[in-house]
Short mmCIF file of C-alpha atoms in Angstrom, two decimals:
data_model
loop_
_atom_site.label_atom_id
_atom_site.label_comp_id
_atom_site.label_asym_id
_atom_site.label_seq_id
_atom_site.Cartn_x
_atom_site.Cartn_y
_atom_site.Cartn_z
CA MET A 1 -113.27 45.99 -9.25
CA THR A 2 -114.45 41.94 -8.67
CA ALA A 3 -117.30 40.35 -10.15
CA ALA A 4 -119.06 40.22 -6.92
CA LEU A 5 -118.65 44.05 -6.31
CA PHE A 6 -119.92 44.74 -9.82
CA LYS A 7 -123.09 42.48 -9.37
CA ASP A 8 -123.80 44.26 -5.96
CA TRP A 9 -123.50 47.62 -7.82
CA PHE A 10 -125.76 46.47 -10.47
CA PHE A 11 -128.55 45.30 -8.35
CA HIS A 12 -128.50 47.79 -5.26
CA HIS A 13 -127.50 50.87 -7.10
CA PHE A 14 -127.81 50.93 -10.79
CA VAL A 15 -131.32 49.50 -11.21
CA SER A 16 -132.52 51.60 -8.76
CA GLU A 17 -130.97 54.71 -10.08
CA VAL A 18 -132.62 53.56 -13.33
CA LYS A 19 -136.28 53.28 -12.01
CA GLU A 20 -135.99 56.80 -10.21
CA SER A 21 -134.78 57.93 -13.32
CA PHE A 22 -138.05 56.52 -15.24
CA LYS A 23 -140.21 57.95 -12.53
CA SER A 24 -138.55 61.60 -12.94
CA LEU A 25 -139.12 61.21 -16.76
CA GLY A 26 -142.75 59.83 -16.72
CA LEU A 27 -142.19 56.94 -18.00
CA PRO A 28 -143.92 53.53 -17.19
CA GLU A 29 -142.49 51.07 -14.61
CA ASP A 30 -141.67 48.36 -16.83
CA THR A 31 -139.65 50.57 -19.39
CA LYS A 32 -136.54 48.79 -21.07
CA ALA A 33 -133.27 49.86 -19.95
CA ILE A 34 -130.02 48.21 -21.24
CA LEU A 35 -126.20 48.72 -19.88
CA LEU A 36 -123.44 48.49 -22.56
CA LEU A 37 -120.56 46.27 -20.84
CA ASP A 38 -117.22 45.70 -22.64
CA ASN A 39 -115.60 42.35 -21.75
CA TYR A 40 -113.45 43.33 -18.88
CA LYS A 41 -113.30 40.25 -17.09
CA ALA A 42 -113.96 41.64 -13.81
CA HIS A 43 -117.76 42.39 -15.14
CA SER A 44 -120.31 39.82 -14.22
CA PRO A 45 -121.78 37.51 -16.75
CA VAL A 46 -124.76 39.61 -18.74
CA ASP A 47 -127.05 36.83 -17.95
CA GLU A 48 -126.79 37.51 -14.16
CA LEU A 49 -127.36 40.87 -14.87
CA VAL A 50 -131.38 41.01 -15.24
CA SER A 51 -133.70 42.80 -13.35
CA GLY A 52 -137.27 42.98 -14.82
CA ASN A 53 -136.51 44.91 -17.90
CA ILE A 54 -133.35 46.42 -17.09
CA VAL A 55 -130.52 44.15 -18.41
CA ALA A 56 -126.72 44.40 -19.54
CA THR A 57 -125.51 43.24 -22.88
CA LEU A 58 -122.14 43.01 -24.52
CA LEU A 59 -120.70 45.56 -26.77
CA PRO A 60 -120.05 44.27 -30.02
CA PRO A 61 -116.31 43.26 -30.96
CA ASN A 62 -113.93 45.57 -32.81
CA VAL A 63 -115.59 48.64 -31.50
CA THR A 64 -113.15 49.45 -28.56
CA SER A 65 -110.76 51.73 -30.54
CA LEU A 66 -113.97 53.70 -31.95
CA ILE A 67 -115.79 54.17 -28.56
CA GLN A 68 -113.32 53.81 -26.18
CA PRO A 69 -110.40 55.98 -27.71
CA MET A 70 -108.82 56.74 -24.09
CA ASP A 71 -108.45 52.88 -23.33
CA GLN A 72 -106.76 52.12 -26.57
CA GLY A 73 -104.98 55.09 -27.47
CA VAL A 74 -103.89 57.40 -24.59
CA ILE A 75 -103.92 54.88 -21.83
CA GLN A 76 -102.02 52.31 -23.75
CA ASN A 77 -99.41 55.15 -24.69
CA PHE A 78 -98.95 56.40 -21.12
CA LYS A 79 -98.19 52.81 -19.70
CA CYS A 80 -95.74 52.51 -22.15
CA PHE A 81 -93.94 55.90 -20.96
CA TYR A 82 -94.36 54.51 -17.28
CA ARG A 83 -92.61 51.03 -18.51
CA ARG A 84 -90.23 53.03 -20.33
CA SER A 85 -89.09 55.23 -17.10
CA PHE A 86 -89.16 52.10 -14.92
CA ILE A 87 -86.44 50.71 -17.83
CA GLN A 88 -84.53 53.62 -17.16
CA GLY A 89 -84.35 53.73 -13.50
CA LEU A 90 -83.01 49.71 -14.03
CA LEU A 91 -80.47 50.71 -16.65
CA ASN A 92 -79.06 53.21 -14.06
CA SER A 93 -79.38 51.14 -10.97
CA ASP A 94 -76.47 48.91 -9.41
CA CYS A 95 -79.12 46.22 -8.59
CA ASP A 96 -81.43 43.42 -10.29
CA VAL A 97 -84.91 43.88 -11.33
CA THR A 98 -86.06 42.11 -7.81
CA ASP A 99 -83.99 44.55 -5.87
CA LEU A 100 -85.20 47.61 -7.81
CA GLN A 101 -88.60 46.28 -7.13
CA LYS A 102 -88.35 46.34 -3.36
CA LYS A 103 -86.72 49.73 -3.78
CA PHE A 104 -89.65 51.06 -5.66
CA THR A 105 -92.00 52.81 -3.05
CA VAL A 106 -95.81 54.02 -3.84
CA LYS A 107 -94.38 57.33 -3.84
CA ASP A 108 -91.76 56.33 -6.51
CA ALA A 109 -94.73 55.15 -8.35
CA VAL A 110 -96.65 58.54 -8.19
CA TYR A 111 -93.91 60.34 -9.61
CA ALA A 112 -93.57 57.91 -12.41
CA ILE A 113 -97.07 58.24 -13.31
CA ALA A 114 -97.10 61.64 -13.39
CA LEU A 115 -93.69 61.99 -15.31
CA SER A 116 -95.36 59.52 -17.78
CA TRP A 117 -98.65 61.75 -18.09
CA ASN A 118 -96.46 64.95 -18.80
CA GLN A 119 -94.88 62.47 -21.71
CA VAL A 120 -98.36 61.79 -23.35
CA LYS A 121 -98.85 64.58 -26.14
CA ASN A 122 -101.34 66.16 -27.44
CA THR A 123 -101.26 65.21 -30.81
CA THR A 124 -101.75 61.33 -29.38
CA LEU A 125 -104.99 62.77 -27.87
CA GLN A 126 -106.32 64.05 -31.14
CA LYS A 127 -105.13 61.01 -32.96
CA CYS A 128 -107.12 58.67 -30.65
CA TRP A 129 -110.36 61.02 -30.10
CA ARG A 130 -110.97 61.71 -34.26
CA LYS A 131 -112.62 58.50 -34.68
CA LEU A 132 -114.95 58.95 -32.26
CA TRP A 133 -115.11 62.93 -32.51
CA PRO A 134 -114.04 64.11 -35.88
CA ALA A 135 -114.48 67.79 -34.95
CA ALA A 136 -111.92 67.57 -32.30
CA ASN A 137 -109.20 67.63 -35.06
CA PRO A 138 -108.48 70.71 -37.20
CA ALA A 139 -108.58 70.04 -41.13
CA SER A 140 -104.72 70.11 -41.16
CA ASP A 141 -104.28 67.15 -39.03
CA LEU A 142 -106.43 64.90 -41.46
CA THR A 143 -103.30 62.82 -42.22
CA LEU A 144 -102.60 61.97 -38.72
CA GLN A 145 -102.46 58.28 -38.10
CA THR A 146 -105.20 57.22 -35.85
CA ASP A 147 -104.94 53.25 -35.72
CA GLU A 148 -104.25 52.08 -32.33
CA GLU A 149 -101.77 49.73 -33.87
CA GLU A 150 -99.80 52.70 -34.88
CA ASN A 151 -99.89 54.24 -31.45
CA HIS A 152 -98.61 51.13 -30.29
CA GLN A 153 -95.87 50.67 -32.71
CA ASP A 154 -94.83 54.38 -31.63
CA ALA A 155 -94.84 53.70 -28.11
CA LEU A 156 -92.74 49.95 -28.59
CA THR A 157 -90.01 52.04 -30.60
CA LYS A 158 -89.56 54.49 -27.72
CA VAL A 159 -89.00 51.70 -25.25
CA LEU A 160 -86.62 49.88 -27.65
CA ASP A 161 -84.63 53.07 -27.95
CA VAL A 162 -84.07 52.80 -24.08
CA VAL A 163 -83.50 49.01 -24.19
CA ARG A 164 -81.07 49.64 -27.02
CA SER A 165 -79.29 53.00 -25.89
CA ALA A 166 -76.62 51.48 -24.02
CA ASP A 167 -74.53 48.12 -23.21
CA ASN A 168 -76.51 46.26 -20.36
CA PRO A 169 -77.97 42.73 -20.21
CA LEU A 170 -81.30 44.01 -21.98
CA LYS A 171 -79.89 44.89 -24.95
CA THR A 172 -80.10 41.36 -26.83
CA LEU A 173 -83.74 41.13 -26.02
CA PRO A 174 -85.75 40.61 -29.12
CA GLU A 175 -88.32 43.07 -30.23
CA ASP A 176 -90.84 40.42 -29.75
CA GLU A 177 -90.14 39.69 -25.90
CA VAL A 178 -90.39 43.43 -25.61
CA GLU A 179 -93.64 43.85 -27.04
CA GLU A 180 -94.56 40.89 -24.90
CA TRP A 181 -93.33 42.77 -21.80
CA LEU A 182 -95.32 45.78 -22.62
CA LEU A 183 -98.73 44.24 -23.16
CA ILE A 184 -98.24 42.03 -20.41
CA ASN A 185 -101.14 42.97 -18.70
CA GLU A 186 -103.21 44.13 -21.28
CA ASN A 187 -106.37 42.09 -20.43
CA GLU A 188 -105.71 41.40 -16.82
CA PRO A 189 -108.38 42.27 -14.75
CA VAL A 190 -108.03 44.34 -11.67
CA GLU A 191 -109.24 41.95 -8.63
CA GLN A 192 -107.52 42.80 -5.89
CA GLU A 193 -109.82 44.20 -3.38
CA LEU A 194 -108.20 46.33 -0.48
CA THR A 195 -109.91 46.62 2.84
CA ASP A 196 -110.38 49.69 4.93
CA GLU A 197 -107.61 47.63 7.17
CA ASP A 198 -105.44 47.20 4.27
CA ILE A 199 -105.85 51.13 3.37
CA ILE A 200 -105.34 52.21 6.70
CA ASN A 201 -102.24 50.18 7.10
CA ILE A 202 -100.83 51.54 3.67
CA VAL A 203 -101.13 55.11 5.06
CA VAL A 204 -99.89 54.46 8.77
CA ASN A 205 -97.12 52.10 7.83
CA PRO A 206 -95.76 53.24 4.52
CA GLN A 207 -92.50 51.63 3.22
CA PRO A 208 -89.13 53.71 3.84
CA THR A 209 -88.30 55.50 0.56
CA GLN A 210 -84.76 54.23 -0.56
CA ASN A 211 -82.80 56.16 -3.01
CA LEU A 212 -80.85 54.19 -5.91
CA GLU A 213 -77.33 54.62 -5.48
CA GLU A 214 -75.03 54.34 -8.74
CA SER A 215 -71.68 52.38 -8.78
CA ASP A 216 -68.97 53.75 -10.90
CA SER A 217 -67.86 52.13 -14.17
CA ASP A 218 -64.23 51.86 -14.90
CA ALA A 219 -64.48 54.85 -17.64
CA GLU A 220 -66.32 57.10 -15.14
CA THR A 221 -63.34 56.58 -12.61
CA GLU A 222 -60.77 57.12 -15.06
CA GLU A 223 -60.14 60.89 -14.09
CA LYS A 224 -60.39 61.35 -10.24
CA GLU A 225 -60.47 65.09 -10.22
CA LYS A 226 -63.81 64.90 -12.37
CA ILE A 227 -67.40 64.11 -10.82
CA SER A 228 -68.00 60.90 -11.89
CA TRP A 229 -71.70 60.18 -13.56
CA ALA A 230 -72.48 57.84 -10.41
CA GLU A 231 -71.74 60.76 -8.10
CA ALA A 232 -73.78 63.08 -9.89
CA SER A 233 -76.59 60.49 -9.69
CA GLU A 234 -76.11 59.98 -6.19
CA SER A 235 -76.23 63.64 -5.07
CA LEU A 236 -79.18 64.27 -7.36
CA ASN A 237 -81.12 61.43 -5.76
CA LYS A 238 -80.29 62.94 -2.35
CA PHE A 239 -81.42 66.47 -3.63
CA ILE A 240 -84.59 64.85 -4.62
CA SER A 241 -85.11 63.07 -1.51
CA PHE A 242 -84.28 66.42 0.32
CA ALA A 243 -86.56 68.31 -1.76
CA GLU A 244 -89.56 65.57 -1.17
CA ALA A 245 -89.13 65.96 2.80
CA SER A 246 -88.83 69.68 2.79
CA THR A 247 -92.17 72.22 2.82
CA SER A 248 -89.91 74.85 0.50
CA TYR A 249 -90.70 72.89 -2.43
CA SER A 250 -94.06 72.74 -4.21
CA ALA A 251 -95.48 69.17 -5.95
CA SER A 252 -95.03 70.60 -9.27
CA GLU A 253 -91.48 71.70 -8.76
CA ILE A 254 -90.60 68.36 -7.22
CA ILE A 255 -92.24 66.88 -10.72
CA ASP A 256 -89.79 69.22 -12.21
CA PHE A 257 -86.80 67.64 -10.51
CA HIS A 258 -87.54 64.27 -11.20
CA ILE A 259 -87.87 65.32 -14.97
CA ILE A 260 -84.49 66.76 -14.71
CA ARG A 261 -83.36 63.19 -13.20
CA ASN A 262 -84.88 61.45 -16.13
CA LYS A 263 -83.15 63.79 -18.59
CA PHE A 264 -80.06 62.82 -16.63
CA TYR A 265 -80.41 59.22 -16.98
CA THR A 266 -80.90 59.76 -20.56
CA LYS A 267 -77.79 61.56 -21.16
CA ARG A 268 -75.88 59.18 -18.99
CA GLN A 269 -76.88 56.22 -21.19
CA LYS A 270 -75.80 57.99 -24.37
CA SER A 271 -72.46 59.09 -22.60
CA ARG A 272 -71.82 55.23 -22.19
CA LYS A 273 -71.93 54.47 -25.76
CA GLN A 274 -69.09 57.11 -26.68
CA LYS A 275 -65.60 56.94 -26.20
CA ASP A 276 -63.27 59.45 -25.08
CA ILE A 277 -61.13 60.64 -27.90
CA ARG A 278 -58.05 60.23 -25.59
CA ASP A 279 -58.48 56.50 -25.39
CA PHE A 280 -57.46 56.02 -28.91
CA PHE A 281 -53.96 57.49 -28.03
CA LYS A 282 -53.28 55.12 -25.19
CA SER A 283 -50.28 53.24 -25.40
CA LYS A 284 -51.08 49.39 -25.27
#
């Protein structure tokens, strides 16, 4: 969405639809109509959105959490899960952020989106809708905290748990920097417009999928007869790639495989924090 597109929509679609609605309701042509807008940057200035008695106006401040619960609560929570998934992939890879971004395809993003949405709880939906629709919550849930600040803090805690879960360069990041990263595009307008040619090119010439291969650590290769975490990770990635290319597995099954891989990443990170008891009996 861009300001130019929005302005075109207002004058060539919204205004005409409103006038047609006036006619169907038997209202005079000079009936007043107001389009309520939030302060999204891609919206045109309201003083430019005037057509006779049909005008646009901005919503008052500090009402977003009340009338846009999906934006402030649910979507924000979903974004944090998505970022946590990205962090998990980074911590379980043998490359830096730039290389990981190059390997991260649109298909990877789609699966990450599906996994992240599955992690949004029903209680989160209830908390976010309670202000606008109190009847949606049973009486037993009246003690649920509903402020978007608390939803944000909960999501921040989940991301921090991943960052602090094992020895890695991100572990030393202060909490305020992690929070800044979580909110880095909070108010970013979506102003990039894809042409028909761009869309066709993306579909016809998709980027090849590359798997993230894991390198063995010293602790993992200590016993040669055992399968290391890195070897298991490589096999798991290959299997998921096989399933994605096969017609034998449904989309829901592939999503389940991605869920298993995310759980694998979590368990691997936890294992890196634990020492084998035999390490304490080694001769120095």
